[in-house]
PDB file of C-alpha atoms in Angstrom:
ATOM      1  CA  UNK J   1     -18.744  -1.016 -30.956  1.00 80.00           C
ATOM      2  CA  UNK J   2     -15.071  -0.752 -31.830  1.00 94.00           C
ATOM      3  CA  UNK J   3     -12.848   0.452 -34.614  1.00 97.00           C
ATOM      4  CA  UNK J   4      -9.336  -0.459 -35.707  1.00 98.00           C
ATOM      5  CA  UNK J   5      -6.980   2.021 -37.348  1.00 98.00           C
ATOM      6  CA  UNK J   6      -3.645   0.812 -38.662  1.00 98.00           C
ATOM      7  CA  UNK J   7      -0.890   3.441 -38.501  1.00 97.00           C
ATOM      8  CA  UNK J   8       2.517   3.112 -40.146  1.00 96.00           C
ATOM      9  CA  UNK J   9       5.228   4.647 -37.955  1.00 94.00           C
ATOM     10  CA  UNK J  10       8.617   4.488 -39.669  1.00 92.00           C
ATOM     11  CA  UNK J  11       7.777   1.129 -41.190  1.00 94.00           C
ATOM     12  CA  UNK J  12       6.199  -0.344 -38.058  1.00 94.00           C
ATOM     13  CA  UNK J  13       2.468  -0.977 -38.229  1.00 97.00           C
ATOM     14  CA  UNK J  14       0.619  -0.110 -35.030  1.00 98.00           C
ATOM     15  CA  UNK J  15      -3.051  -0.918 -34.529  1.00 98.00           C
ATOM     16  CA  UNK J  16      -5.056   1.649 -32.573  1.00 98.00           C
ATOM     17  CA  UNK J  17      -8.312   0.083 -31.460  1.00 98.00           C
ATOM     18  CA  UNK J  18     -11.020   2.215 -29.913  1.00 97.00           C
ATOM     19  CA  UNK J  19     -14.091   0.908 -28.137  1.00 96.00           C
ATOM     20  CA  UNK J  20     -17.210   2.018 -26.333  1.00 95.00           C
ATOM     21  CA  UNK J  21     -18.523  -0.869 -24.258  1.00 94.00           C
ATOM     22  CA  UNK J  22     -22.183  -0.979 -23.233  1.00 93.00           C
ATOM     23  CA  UNK J  23     -23.067   1.711 -20.706  1.00 89.00           C
ATOM     24  CA  UNK J  24     -25.148   1.573 -17.521  1.00 88.00           C
ATOM     25  CA  UNK J  25     -25.214  -0.770 -14.541  1.00 86.00           C
ATOM     26  CA  UNK J  26     -27.129  -4.006 -14.141  1.00 86.00           C
ATOM     27  CA  UNK J  27     -26.448  -7.674 -14.784  1.00 87.00           C
ATOM     28  CA  UNK J  28     -27.631  -7.589 -18.418  1.00 92.00           C
ATOM     29  CA  UNK J  29     -25.390  -4.649 -19.310  1.00 92.00           C
ATOM     30  CA  UNK J  30     -22.431  -6.137 -17.450  1.00 89.00           C
ATOM     31  CA  UNK J  31     -22.867  -9.416 -19.349  1.00 91.00           C
ATOM     32  CA  UNK J  32     -22.996  -7.507 -22.625  1.00 95.00           C
ATOM     33  CA  UNK J  33     -19.736  -5.694 -21.759  1.00 94.00           C
ATOM     34  CA  UNK J  34     -18.129  -9.059 -21.034  1.00 92.00           C
ATOM     35  CA  UNK J  35     -19.215 -10.417 -24.423  1.00 95.00           C
ATOM     36  CA  UNK J  36     -18.073  -7.260 -26.215  1.00 97.00           C
ATOM     37  CA  UNK J  37     -14.682  -7.327 -24.495  1.00 96.00           C
ATOM     38  CA  UNK J  38     -14.189 -11.036 -25.174  1.00 96.00           C
ATOM     39  CA  UNK J  39     -14.881 -10.410 -28.864  1.00 97.00           C
ATOM     40  CA  UNK J  40     -12.403  -7.522 -28.991  1.00 98.00           C
ATOM     41  CA  UNK J  41      -9.729  -9.575 -27.207  1.00 97.00           C
ATOM     42  CA  UNK J  42     -10.269 -12.406 -29.718  1.00 97.00           C
ATOM     43  CA  UNK J  43     -10.021  -9.896 -32.572  1.00 98.00           C
ATOM     44  CA  UNK J  44      -6.728  -8.527 -31.201  1.00 98.00           C
ATOM     45  CA  UNK J  45      -5.353 -12.054 -30.771  1.00 98.00           C
ATOM     46  CA  UNK J  46      -6.297 -12.805 -34.386  1.00 98.00           C
ATOM     47  CA  UNK J  47      -4.225  -9.795 -35.489  1.00 98.00           C
ATOM     48  CA  UNK J  48      -1.206 -11.650 -34.136  1.00 98.00           C
ATOM     49  CA  UNK J  49       1.872 -10.556 -32.268  1.00 97.00           C
ATOM     50  CA  UNK J  50       1.922  -6.858 -33.213  1.00 98.00           C
ATOM     51  CA  UNK J  51       1.950  -3.453 -31.447  1.00 98.00           C
ATOM     52  CA  UNK J  52      -1.535  -2.429 -30.277  1.00 98.00           C
ATOM     53  CA  UNK J  53      -2.989   0.549 -28.426  1.00 98.00           C
ATOM     54  CA  UNK J  54      -6.459  -0.242 -27.062  1.00 98.00           C
ATOM     55  CA  UNK J  55      -8.494   2.654 -25.694  1.00 96.00           C
ATOM     56  CA  UNK J  56     -11.960   3.889 -24.986  1.00 95.00           C
ATOM     57  CA  UNK J  57     -14.927   4.275 -22.716  1.00 93.00           C
ATOM     58  CA  UNK J  58     -14.952   0.757 -21.309  1.00 94.00           C
ATOM     59  CA  UNK J  59     -17.648   1.433 -18.692  1.00 90.00           C
ATOM     60  CA  UNK J  60     -15.868  -0.876 -16.260  1.00 88.00           C
ATOM     61  CA  UNK J  61     -13.375  -0.605 -13.446  1.00 83.00           C
ATOM     62  CA  UNK J  62      -9.714  -1.521 -13.397  1.00 81.00           C
ATOM     63  CA  UNK J  63      -9.315  -4.452 -10.970  1.00 76.00           C
ATOM     64  CA  UNK J  64      -6.388  -2.803  -9.193  1.00 74.00           C
ATOM     65  CA  UNK J  65      -8.248   0.466  -8.542  1.00 72.00           C
ATOM     66  CA  UNK J  66      -9.408   1.239  -5.069  1.00 60.00           C
ATOM     67  CA  UNK J  67     -12.229   3.181  -3.480  1.00 60.00           C
ATOM     68  CA  UNK J  68     -14.039   5.890  -5.380  1.00 55.00           C
ATOM     69  CA  UNK J  69     -17.581   4.831  -6.175  1.00 51.00           C
ATOM     70  CA  UNK J  70     -16.702   1.604  -7.916  1.00 53.00           C
ATOM     71  CA  UNK J  71     -18.943  -0.669  -5.885  1.00 54.00           C
ATOM     72  CA  UNK J  72     -21.883   1.737  -5.773  1.00 56.00           C
ATOM     73  CA  UNK J  73     -22.164   2.137  -9.537  1.00 62.00           C
ATOM     74  CA  UNK J  74     -22.639  -1.526 -10.447  1.00 73.00           C
ATOM     75  CA  UNK J  75     -20.510  -1.376 -13.595  1.00 81.00           C
ATOM     76  CA  UNK J  76     -18.240  -4.231 -12.531  1.00 81.00           C
ATOM     77  CA  UNK J  77     -14.647  -5.259 -13.166  1.00 80.00           C
ATOM     78  CA  UNK J  78     -14.899  -8.225 -15.497  1.00 83.00           C
ATOM     79  CA  UNK J  79     -14.045  -6.645 -18.893  1.00 87.00           C
ATOM     80  CA  UNK J  80     -10.821  -5.182 -17.515  1.00 86.00           C
ATOM     81  CA  UNK J  81     -10.047  -8.248 -15.438  1.00 85.00           C
ATOM     82  CA  UNK J  82      -9.934 -10.054 -18.792  1.00 86.00           C
ATOM     83  CA  UNK J  83      -7.247  -7.592 -19.882  1.00 87.00           C
ATOM     84  CA  UNK J  84      -4.864  -7.318 -16.947  1.00 83.00           C
ATOM     85  CA  UNK J  85      -5.663  -9.690 -14.110  1.00 74.00           C
ATOM     86  CA  UNK J  86      -7.672 -12.675 -15.285  1.00 68.00           C
ATOM     87  CA  UNK J  87      -6.641 -14.784 -12.305  1.00 68.00           C
ATOM     88  CA  UNK J  88      -9.242 -15.834  -9.773  1.00 61.00           C
ATOM     89  CA  UNK J  89     -10.046 -12.728  -7.771  1.00 64.00           C
ATOM     90  CA  UNK J  90     -13.293 -12.950  -5.767  1.00 60.00           C
ATOM     91  CA  UNK J  91     -13.198  -9.200  -5.082  1.00 61.00           C
ATOM     92  CA  UNK J  92     -13.564  -8.464  -8.799  1.00 59.00           C
ATOM     93  CA  UNK J  93     -15.862 -11.239  -9.884  1.00 63.00           C
ATOM     94  CA  UNK J  94     -13.898 -14.424 -10.378  1.00 74.00           C
ATOM     95  CA  UNK J  95     -11.605 -16.096 -12.874  1.00 81.00           C
ATOM     96  CA  UNK J  96     -11.431 -14.668 -16.407  1.00 82.00           C
ATOM     97  CA  UNK J  97      -8.408 -16.629 -17.603  1.00 83.00           C
ATOM     98  CA  UNK J  98     -10.428 -18.384 -20.314  1.00 86.00           C
ATOM     99  CA  UNK J  99     -11.405 -15.010 -21.811  1.00 88.00           C
ATOM    100  CA  UNK J 100      -8.056 -13.227 -21.707  1.00 90.00           C
ATOM    101  CA  UNK J 101      -5.471 -12.855 -24.443  1.00 94.00           C
ATOM    102  CA  UNK J 102      -3.208 -15.737 -25.313  1.00 93.00           C
ATOM    103  CA  UNK J 103      -0.805 -13.396 -27.154  1.00 96.00           C
ATOM    104  CA  UNK J 104      -0.831  -9.937 -25.594  1.00 96.00           C
ATOM    105  CA  UNK J 105       0.255  -8.670 -22.184  1.00 95.00           C
ATOM    106  CA  UNK J 106      -1.503  -5.402 -21.420  1.00 95.00           C
ATOM    107  CA  UNK J 107      -0.715  -2.463 -19.184  1.00 94.00           C
ATOM    108  CA  UNK J 108      -3.072   0.303 -18.124  1.00 95.00           C
ATOM    109  CA  UNK J 109      -0.856   3.261 -19.009  1.00 96.00           C
ATOM    110  CA  UNK J 110      -2.419   5.723 -16.568  1.00 95.00           C
ATOM    111  CA  UNK J 111      -2.344   3.408 -13.550  1.00 93.00           C
ATOM    112  CA  UNK J 112       1.179   2.196 -14.354  1.00 94.00           C
ATOM    113  CA  UNK J 113       2.548   5.749 -14.475  1.00 96.00           C
ATOM    114  CA  UNK J 114       0.320   7.203 -11.734  1.00 94.00           C
ATOM    115  CA  UNK J 115      -0.107   4.463  -9.120  1.00 90.00           C
ATOM    116  CA  UNK J 116      -1.130   6.852  -6.328  1.00 88.00           C
ATOM    117  CA  UNK J 117      -3.566   9.071  -8.273  1.00 88.00           C
ATOM    118  CA  UNK J 118      -7.260   8.461  -8.831  1.00 84.00           C
ATOM    119  CA  UNK J 119      -7.263   9.409 -12.500  1.00 88.00           C
ATOM    120  CA  UNK J 120     -10.965  10.199 -12.525  1.00 86.00           C
ATOM    121  CA  UNK J 121     -12.492  10.208 -16.002  1.00 88.00           C
ATOM    122  CA  UNK J 122     -16.166  10.237 -15.058  1.00 84.00           C
ATOM    123  CA  UNK J 123     -16.617  13.286 -12.803  1.00 82.00           C
ATOM    124  CA  UNK J 124     -20.305  12.782 -11.984  1.00 79.00           C
ATOM    125  CA  UNK J 125     -20.555  13.478  -8.215  1.00 77.00           C
ATOM    126  CA  UNK J 126     -22.624  10.340  -7.592  1.00 75.00           C
ATOM    127  CA  UNK J 127     -20.382   7.955  -9.547  1.00 75.00           C
ATOM    128  CA  UNK J 128     -17.015   9.704  -9.579  1.00 78.00           C
ATOM    129  CA  UNK J 129     -14.761   7.039 -11.087  1.00 83.00           C
ATOM    130  CA  UNK J 130     -12.289   5.970 -13.755  1.00 87.00           C
ATOM    131  CA  UNK J 131     -13.993   4.129 -16.614  1.00 90.00           C
ATOM    132  CA  UNK J 132     -12.010   5.391 -19.616  1.00 93.00           C
ATOM    133  CA  UNK J 133      -8.683   3.761 -20.383  1.00 95.00           C
ATOM    134  CA  UNK J 134      -5.680   3.455 -22.643  1.00 96.00           C
ATOM    135  CA  UNK J 135      -3.884   0.112 -22.749  1.00 97.00           C
ATOM    136  CA  UNK J 136      -0.765  -0.850 -24.653  1.00 98.00           C
ATOM    137  CA  UNK J 137       0.618  -4.307 -25.189  1.00 97.00           C
ATOM    138  CA  UNK J 138       4.129  -5.624 -24.623  1.00 98.00           C
ATOM    139  CA  UNK J 139       5.469  -4.029 -27.823  1.00 98.00           C
ATOM    140  CA  UNK J 140       4.786  -0.491 -26.574  1.00 98.00           C
ATOM    141  CA  UNK J 141       4.859  -0.836 -22.774  1.00 97.00           C
ATOM    142  CA  UNK J 142       8.470   0.311 -22.410  1.00 97.00           C
ATOM    143  CA  UNK J 143       7.851   3.278 -24.741  1.00 97.00           C
ATOM    144  CA  UNK J 144       5.123   4.958 -22.668  1.00 97.00           C
ATOM    145  CA  UNK J 145       6.358   8.340 -21.417  1.00 97.00           C
ATOM    146  CA  UNK J 146       3.403  10.016 -19.698  1.00 95.00           C
ATOM    147  CA  UNK J 147      -0.337   9.679 -19.134  1.00 95.00           C
ATOM    148  CA  UNK J 148      -2.814  12.159 -17.678  1.00 90.00           C
ATOM    149  CA  UNK J 149      -6.563  12.493 -17.185  1.00 90.00           C
ATOM    150  CA  UNK J 150      -8.711  15.572 -17.548  1.00 81.00           C
ATOM    151  CA  UNK J 151      -5.947  18.139 -17.818  1.00 80.00           C
ATOM    152  CA  UNK J 152      -6.508  19.388 -21.361  1.00 74.00           C
ATOM    153  CA  UNK J 153      -8.161  22.722 -22.157  1.00 71.00           C
ATOM    154  CA  UNK J 154     -11.249  21.017 -23.542  1.00 70.00           C
ATOM    155  CA  UNK J 155     -11.405  18.008 -21.220  1.00 66.00           C
ATOM    156  CA  UNK J 156     -15.211  18.091 -21.001  1.00 66.00           C
ATOM    157  CA  UNK J 157     -15.999  19.451 -24.463  1.00 72.00           C
ATOM    158  CA  UNK J 158     -18.339  17.110 -26.296  1.00 67.00           C
ATOM    159  CA  UNK J 159     -18.486  14.482 -23.567  1.00 78.00           C
ATOM    160  CA  UNK J 160     -19.550  13.886 -19.992  1.00 79.00           C
ATOM    161  CA  UNK J 161     -16.187  12.156 -19.463  1.00 85.00           C
ATOM    162  CA  UNK J 162     -12.731  13.590 -18.930  1.00 86.00           C
ATOM    163  CA  UNK J 163      -9.941  12.859 -21.363  1.00 86.00           C
ATOM    164  CA  UNK J 164      -7.206  10.266 -20.960  1.00 91.00           C
ATOM    165  CA  UNK J 165      -3.934  11.135 -22.663  1.00 91.00           C
ATOM    166  CA  UNK J 166      -0.784   9.182 -23.353  1.00 95.00           C
ATOM    167  CA  UNK J 167       2.594  10.084 -24.788  1.00 95.00           C
ATOM    168  CA  UNK J 168       4.446   7.203 -26.440  1.00 96.00           C
ATOM    169  CA  UNK J 169       7.976   7.304 -27.839  1.00 95.00           C
ATOM    170  CA  UNK J 170       7.612   6.029 -31.397  1.00 91.00           C
ATOM    171  CA  UNK J 171      11.028   7.092 -32.667  1.00 86.00           C
TER     172      UNK J 171
END
């Protein structure tokens, strides 16, 4: 499931797209996440060359992340490999070039601004990991100021995940 909200900021339209990709491990669920992500990427490409923020519980791992419980959980890397590193990478499942955007260049705002921090968003002791993300495309990448995880007063209110926050200069 995903939604698209169009926001007008001083005459510039920005699309904010939120998604919740299929949860749980296993080959069937991982395949479903791949299909969902491919559809969302195609949708964003069809919007054209415009500013986009893409965020949500993507139930997948960022291909540049290390350690944690990424391999034990079985969620996989493929949906996010489609976003940021579609090249052939055997460690994260292969080549996703055919499924990645032909228009947008994405950055993971938390990892870009916090390269040495885990950024855990799923604090379950068994599967402690980062599976919630905020991405921006090339129109907003240079405007990202800060990104944090789980540091708000109500970080676990209403969810079993921690929050991901971003501050973007839209002036």
